[in-house]
Short mmCIF file of C-alpha atoms and ligand atoms in Angstrom, two decimals:
data_model
loop_
_atom_site.label_atom_id
_atom_site.label_comp_id
_atom_site.label_asym_id
_atom_site.label_seq_id
_atom_site.Cartn_x
_atom_site.Cartn_y
_atom_site.Cartn_z
CA MET A 1 13.83 -8.78 4.48
CA ASN A 2 12.51 -6.92 1.49
CA LEU A 3 9.09 -6.93 0.54
CA ILE A 4 6.41 -5.39 -1.42
CA VAL A 5 2.93 -5.86 -0.50
CA VAL A 6 0.44 -5.28 -3.44
CA GLY A 7 -3.49 -5.56 -3.93
CA PRO A 8 -6.46 -3.69 -4.48
CA PRO A 9 -7.39 -0.50 -2.09
CA GLY A 10 -8.88 -1.58 0.74
CA CYS A 11 -7.01 -5.05 0.25
CA GLY A 12 -5.35 -4.71 3.73
CA LYS A 13 -1.56 -3.65 2.91
CA GLY A 14 -1.55 -0.62 5.69
CA THR A 15 -3.54 -3.17 8.34
CA GLN A 16 -0.85 -6.14 7.37
CA ALA A 17 2.23 -3.51 7.72
CA GLU A 18 2.12 -2.64 10.65
CA ALA A 19 2.11 -6.86 11.45
CA LEU A 20 5.10 -6.62 9.29
CA ILE A 21 6.95 -3.65 10.63
CA ARG A 22 6.89 -6.05 14.18
CA LYS A 23 7.71 -9.13 12.95
CA TYR A 24 10.54 -8.45 10.45
CA GLY A 25 11.59 -4.72 12.22
CA VAL A 26 11.43 -3.05 8.13
CA VAL A 27 10.75 0.24 7.57
CA GLN A 28 7.27 0.88 5.38
CA ILE A 29 7.28 2.82 2.78
CA SER A 30 4.27 4.27 2.07
CA THR A 31 3.88 6.19 -0.99
CA GLY A 32 0.28 7.01 -0.28
CA ASN A 33 1.20 8.19 3.28
CA ILE A 34 3.98 10.06 1.56
CA LEU A 35 1.25 11.83 -0.45
CA ARG A 36 -1.17 12.34 2.41
CA ALA A 37 2.04 14.08 4.33
CA GLU A 38 2.75 16.36 1.06
CA ILE A 39 -1.37 17.56 1.28
CA LYS A 40 -0.85 17.39 4.95
CA LYS A 41 2.08 20.24 4.35
CA GLY A 42 -0.03 22.16 1.51
CA SER A 43 3.18 22.04 -0.19
CA GLU A 44 3.16 22.25 -4.26
CA LEU A 45 3.80 18.16 -4.68
CA GLY A 46 0.32 18.13 -2.26
CA VAL A 47 -1.77 20.18 -3.76
CA LYS A 48 -1.17 18.36 -7.23
CA ALA A 49 -1.37 15.15 -6.07
CA LYS A 50 -5.01 15.57 -3.99
CA GLU A 51 -6.59 16.66 -7.29
CA LEU A 52 -5.44 13.34 -8.59
CA ILE A 53 -6.15 11.18 -5.51
CA ASP A 54 -9.71 12.79 -4.84
CA LYS A 55 -10.39 11.49 -8.37
CA GLY A 56 -9.33 7.87 -7.62
CA GLN A 57 -6.36 8.61 -10.40
CA LEU A 58 -2.79 7.81 -10.36
CA VAL A 59 0.13 10.75 -9.51
CA PRO A 60 2.32 10.49 -12.72
CA ASP A 61 5.23 8.07 -13.16
CA ASP A 62 7.51 10.54 -12.93
CA VAL A 63 6.83 12.38 -9.85
CA ILE A 64 6.57 9.32 -8.10
CA ILE A 65 9.77 7.82 -8.96
CA GLY A 66 11.59 10.71 -8.20
CA MET A 67 10.02 10.94 -4.80
CA MET A 68 10.67 6.95 -4.15
CA ARG A 69 14.63 7.85 -5.61
CA GLU A 70 14.90 10.31 -2.83
CA ARG A 71 13.81 8.32 -0.30
CA LEU A 72 15.75 5.30 -1.01
CA GLN A 73 18.49 7.29 -0.29
CA GLN A 74 17.79 7.60 3.28
CA ASP A 75 19.91 5.11 6.17
CA ASP A 76 16.70 3.42 7.52
CA VAL A 77 16.44 1.31 4.24
CA LYS A 78 19.09 -0.65 4.94
CA GLN A 79 17.27 -2.66 7.78
CA GLY A 80 14.52 -3.72 5.02
CA ILE A 81 11.95 -2.16 2.96
CA LEU A 82 8.09 -3.23 2.90
CA PHE A 83 7.40 -1.34 0.07
CA ASP A 84 3.16 -0.12 0.64
CA GLY A 85 1.71 1.03 -2.58
CA PHE A 86 4.71 1.16 -4.75
CA PRO A 87 5.23 0.52 -7.48
CA ARG A 88 1.65 0.63 -9.30
CA THR A 89 2.29 0.54 -12.78
CA ILE A 90 4.91 -1.12 -15.22
CA PRO A 91 7.33 1.86 -15.21
CA GLN A 92 7.78 2.05 -11.97
CA ALA A 93 8.31 -1.60 -11.48
CA HIS A 94 10.72 -0.96 -14.39
CA ALA A 95 12.57 1.92 -12.26
CA LEU A 96 12.55 -0.29 -9.00
CA ASP A 97 14.60 -3.33 -11.36
CA GLU A 98 17.19 -0.31 -11.49
CA LEU A 99 17.19 1.52 -8.43
CA LEU A 100 17.50 -1.82 -6.18
CA PRO A 101 21.11 -2.92 -7.37
CA GLU A 102 22.46 0.42 -7.33
CA LEU A 103 21.70 0.38 -3.60
CA GLY A 104 22.34 -3.29 -3.08
CA ILE A 105 18.84 -4.55 -2.11
CA GLU A 106 17.63 -7.49 -3.24
CA LEU A 107 14.13 -7.90 -3.67
CA ASP A 108 12.77 -11.38 -1.65
CA ALA A 109 9.15 -11.29 -2.14
CA VAL A 110 5.91 -9.99 -3.73
CA VAL A 111 2.80 -10.35 -0.92
CA ASN A 112 -0.29 -10.30 -3.00
CA ILE A 113 -3.52 -9.83 -1.40
CA GLN A 114 -6.58 -10.93 -2.73
CA VAL A 115 -9.97 -9.52 -2.28
CA SER A 116 -13.16 -9.31 -4.14
CA ASP A 117 -14.37 -5.57 -5.32
CA GLU A 118 -17.53 -6.20 -2.94
CA GLU A 119 -15.21 -6.67 0.27
CA VAL A 120 -13.20 -3.99 -1.01
CA VAL A 121 -15.96 -1.30 -1.07
CA LYS A 122 -17.62 -2.99 2.37
CA ARG A 123 -13.65 -2.27 4.17
CA ILE A 124 -13.31 0.82 2.39
CA SER A 125 -16.71 2.39 3.49
CA GLY A 126 -15.95 1.64 7.42
CA ARG A 127 -12.11 2.76 7.23
CA ARG A 128 -10.93 5.12 9.75
CA VAL A 129 -7.77 6.41 10.47
CA ASN A 130 -5.89 8.46 13.13
CA ILE A 131 -4.31 11.31 10.99
CA GLU A 132 -1.29 12.01 13.88
CA THR A 133 -0.17 8.26 13.96
CA GLY A 134 -1.46 6.66 10.78
CA ALA A 135 -3.27 3.96 12.07
CA THR A 136 -6.07 2.23 10.11
CA TYR A 137 -9.17 0.77 11.83
CA HIS A 138 -12.20 0.04 10.82
CA ILE A 139 -15.95 0.34 12.11
CA VAL A 140 -16.81 -3.25 12.52
CA TYR A 141 -14.34 -5.39 12.17
CA ASN A 142 -11.11 -3.45 14.04
CA PRO A 143 -12.84 -0.60 15.53
CA PRO A 144 -10.42 2.14 17.31
CA PRO A 145 -10.10 2.58 20.79
CA GLU A 146 -12.59 4.73 22.66
CA GLY A 147 -11.28 8.41 22.71
CA GLU A 148 -8.53 8.12 19.94
CA GLN A 149 -9.50 10.43 17.17
CA VAL A 150 -9.41 9.15 13.82
CA ILE A 151 -11.27 10.49 9.98
CA GLN A 152 -12.85 8.93 6.82
CA ARG A 153 -10.44 9.88 3.99
CA ASP A 154 -11.44 12.28 1.23
CA ASP A 155 -10.83 9.30 -1.50
CA ASP A 156 -12.85 6.87 0.66
CA LYS A 157 -16.44 7.95 -0.97
CA GLU A 158 -17.94 4.89 -3.00
CA GLU A 159 -17.68 6.51 -6.87
CA THR A 160 -13.68 7.30 -5.94
CA VAL A 161 -13.61 3.58 -4.66
CA ARG A 162 -15.25 2.41 -7.86
CA GLU A 163 -12.42 4.16 -9.95
CA ARG A 164 -9.48 3.24 -7.71
CA LEU A 165 -10.66 -0.10 -8.12
CA THR A 166 -10.38 -0.06 -12.05
CA VAL A 167 -7.57 2.21 -12.13
CA TYR A 168 -5.89 -0.69 -9.97
CA ARG A 169 -7.08 -3.87 -12.29
CA LYS A 170 -5.98 -1.92 -15.32
CA GLN A 171 -2.59 -0.57 -14.47
CA THR A 172 -1.48 -1.91 -11.38
CA GLU A 173 -2.62 -5.60 -11.44
CA PRO A 174 -0.33 -6.53 -14.78
CA ILE A 175 2.88 -5.81 -12.63
CA ILE A 176 1.80 -8.76 -10.47
CA SER A 177 3.12 -10.86 -13.39
CA HIS A 178 6.29 -9.13 -13.92
CA TYR A 179 7.65 -10.67 -10.23
CA GLN A 180 6.64 -14.17 -11.44
CA ASP A 181 8.91 -16.55 -9.18
CA LYS A 182 8.91 -13.45 -6.11
CA VAL A 183 5.07 -13.44 -5.79
CA VAL A 184 3.36 -15.15 -2.68
CA ASP A 185 -0.51 -15.10 -2.94
CA ILE A 186 -2.68 -14.35 -0.16
CA ASP A 187 -5.90 -14.94 0.54
CA GLY A 188 -6.99 -11.49 1.91
CA GLN A 189 -10.80 -12.44 2.41
CA GLN A 190 -10.04 -14.13 5.87
CA PRO A 191 -9.93 -11.84 9.41
CA ILE A 192 -6.87 -9.88 10.17
CA GLU A 193 -5.02 -12.57 12.01
CA THR A 194 -5.69 -15.36 9.47
CA VAL A 195 -4.25 -13.18 6.46
CA THR A 196 -1.16 -12.32 9.33
CA ALA A 197 -0.62 -15.68 10.14
CA GLU A 198 -1.41 -16.50 5.87
CA ILE A 199 1.95 -13.82 5.18
CA PHE A 200 4.12 -15.11 7.62
CA ALA A 201 3.85 -19.15 7.07
CA LYS A 202 4.26 -18.92 3.19
CA LEU A 203 7.38 -16.01 3.99
CA GLU A 204 8.84 -18.41 6.62
CA SER A 205 8.45 -21.40 3.87
CA ARG A 206 10.91 -19.55 0.94
CA SER A 207 13.58 -18.45 3.65
P1 AP5 B 301 -2.93 4.21 -1.13
O1 AP5 B 301 -2.51 5.18 0.48
O2 AP5 B 301 -1.84 3.61 -1.33
O3 AP5 B 301 -4.01 3.54 -1.04
P2 AP5 B 301 -4.62 2.37 -1.79
O4 AP5 B 301 -3.97 0.95 -2.84
O5 AP5 B 301 -6.08 2.39 -2.14
O6 AP5 B 301 -4.89 1.21 -0.12
P3 AP5 B 301 -5.75 1.45 0.94
O7 AP5 B 301 -4.66 2.38 1.61
O8 AP5 B 301 -7.11 2.51 0.68
O9 AP5 B 301 -6.15 0.33 1.14
P4 AP5 B 301 -5.35 -0.90 1.99
O10 AP5 B 301 -4.79 -1.62 1.23
O11 AP5 B 301 -3.52 0.07 2.63
O12 AP5 B 301 -6.27 -1.15 3.36
P5 AP5 B 301 -6.44 -1.11 5.20
O13 AP5 B 301 -5.44 -1.87 5.93
O14 AP5 B 301 -6.20 0.57 5.18
O15 AP5 B 301 -3.08 5.39 -2.56
C1 AP5 B 301 -4.13 6.19 -2.23
C2 AP5 B 301 -3.47 7.11 -3.68
O16 AP5 B 301 -2.45 8.04 -3.55
C3 AP5 B 301 -3.97 6.35 -4.89
O17 AP5 B 301 -5.20 6.06 -5.06
C4 AP5 B 301 -2.94 7.43 -6.07
O18 AP5 B 301 -3.91 8.08 -6.25
C5 AP5 B 301 -1.57 7.66 -5.06
N1 AP5 B 301 -0.14 7.22 -5.25
C6 AP5 B 301 -0.06 5.97 -4.01
N2 AP5 B 301 0.83 5.47 -4.52
C7 AP5 B 301 1.17 5.69 -5.81
C8 AP5 B 301 1.87 5.09 -6.55
N3 AP5 B 301 2.73 4.47 -6.73
N4 AP5 B 301 1.91 5.69 -8.26
C9 AP5 B 301 0.91 6.73 -8.48
N5 AP5 B 301 -0.25 7.16 -7.24
C10 AP5 B 301 -0.24 7.07 -6.30
O19 AP5 B 301 -7.55 -1.39 4.92
C11 AP5 B 301 -9.36 -1.34 4.53
C12 AP5 B 301 -10.30 -1.06 5.55
O20 AP5 B 301 -10.40 -2.59 5.53
C13 AP5 B 301 -9.50 -0.33 7.15
O21 AP5 B 301 -10.82 -0.26 7.23
C14 AP5 B 301 -9.09 -2.38 7.57
O22 AP5 B 301 -9.23 -1.87 9.58
C15 AP5 B 301 -10.27 -3.02 7.24
N6 AP5 B 301 -9.55 -4.51 7.33
C16 AP5 B 301 -8.07 -4.71 6.78
N7 AP5 B 301 -7.73 -6.67 6.44
C17 AP5 B 301 -8.99 -6.39 6.87
C18 AP5 B 301 -9.64 -8.21 7.03
N8 AP5 B 301 -8.82 -9.24 6.72
N9 AP5 B 301 -10.74 -8.63 7.70
C19 AP5 B 301 -11.70 -7.41 7.82
N10 AP5 B 301 -11.17 -5.95 7.47
C20 AP5 B 301 -9.95 -5.60 7.09
#
């Protein structure tokens, strides 16, 4: 199974990725997680990326495409891929259109998780992340286990979230029509387990 999960910031891409990995054994490729790992290392890429991410802006396409070209050379992609946060622009989608056939990989579906802007702000302001494991929680909807060390992401401040939403509607939403009949629309406003069940049911009905 090879999937793209798309949707506005905070729609639940990372949360649903965890369930999809458990069910299909796919490997998650999250450009956001790769960039955050570079920031943590303090690499040149990480320093440049942090400046943009903290403003809610996108990292340039050539940087992201180069990064993905390299990531897709690893052997684990053969077990199936879940792209989380990539592609995020039309040029990135075109680059992926070229990369996948080179690797003999066929895309099965694009899971489009739909949520309103108000819900996004509510979710992101309550999000907490375990920086060691990457596990994502919400202080109300999905609280972290007692004693687990969690932090709030630097780009989760309300004004940055609003900018991320504007960038999403302008630059990322147009990629959905690029994928046409591969798109599976999901109502992301429902509780986490209900969203997971809808994704599984819709993916199963396509296979
Ligand atoms: P990235 O890390 O990809 O962030 P994002 O797309 O903004 O998505 P998020 O990680 O914020 O949210 P999510 O959809 O995974 O939601 P989650 O499951 O955590 O990118 C960060 C930045 O990196 C970008 O802004 C950009 O600068 C840069 N970048 C990354 N990729 C790039 C690319 N390809 N090109 C250029 N730049 C790039 O859930 C959110 C919260 O809600 C959690 O607390 C969760 O517990 C809760 N929750 C989830 N589902 C539900 C539910 N159904 N009900 C109630 N609560 C829920």
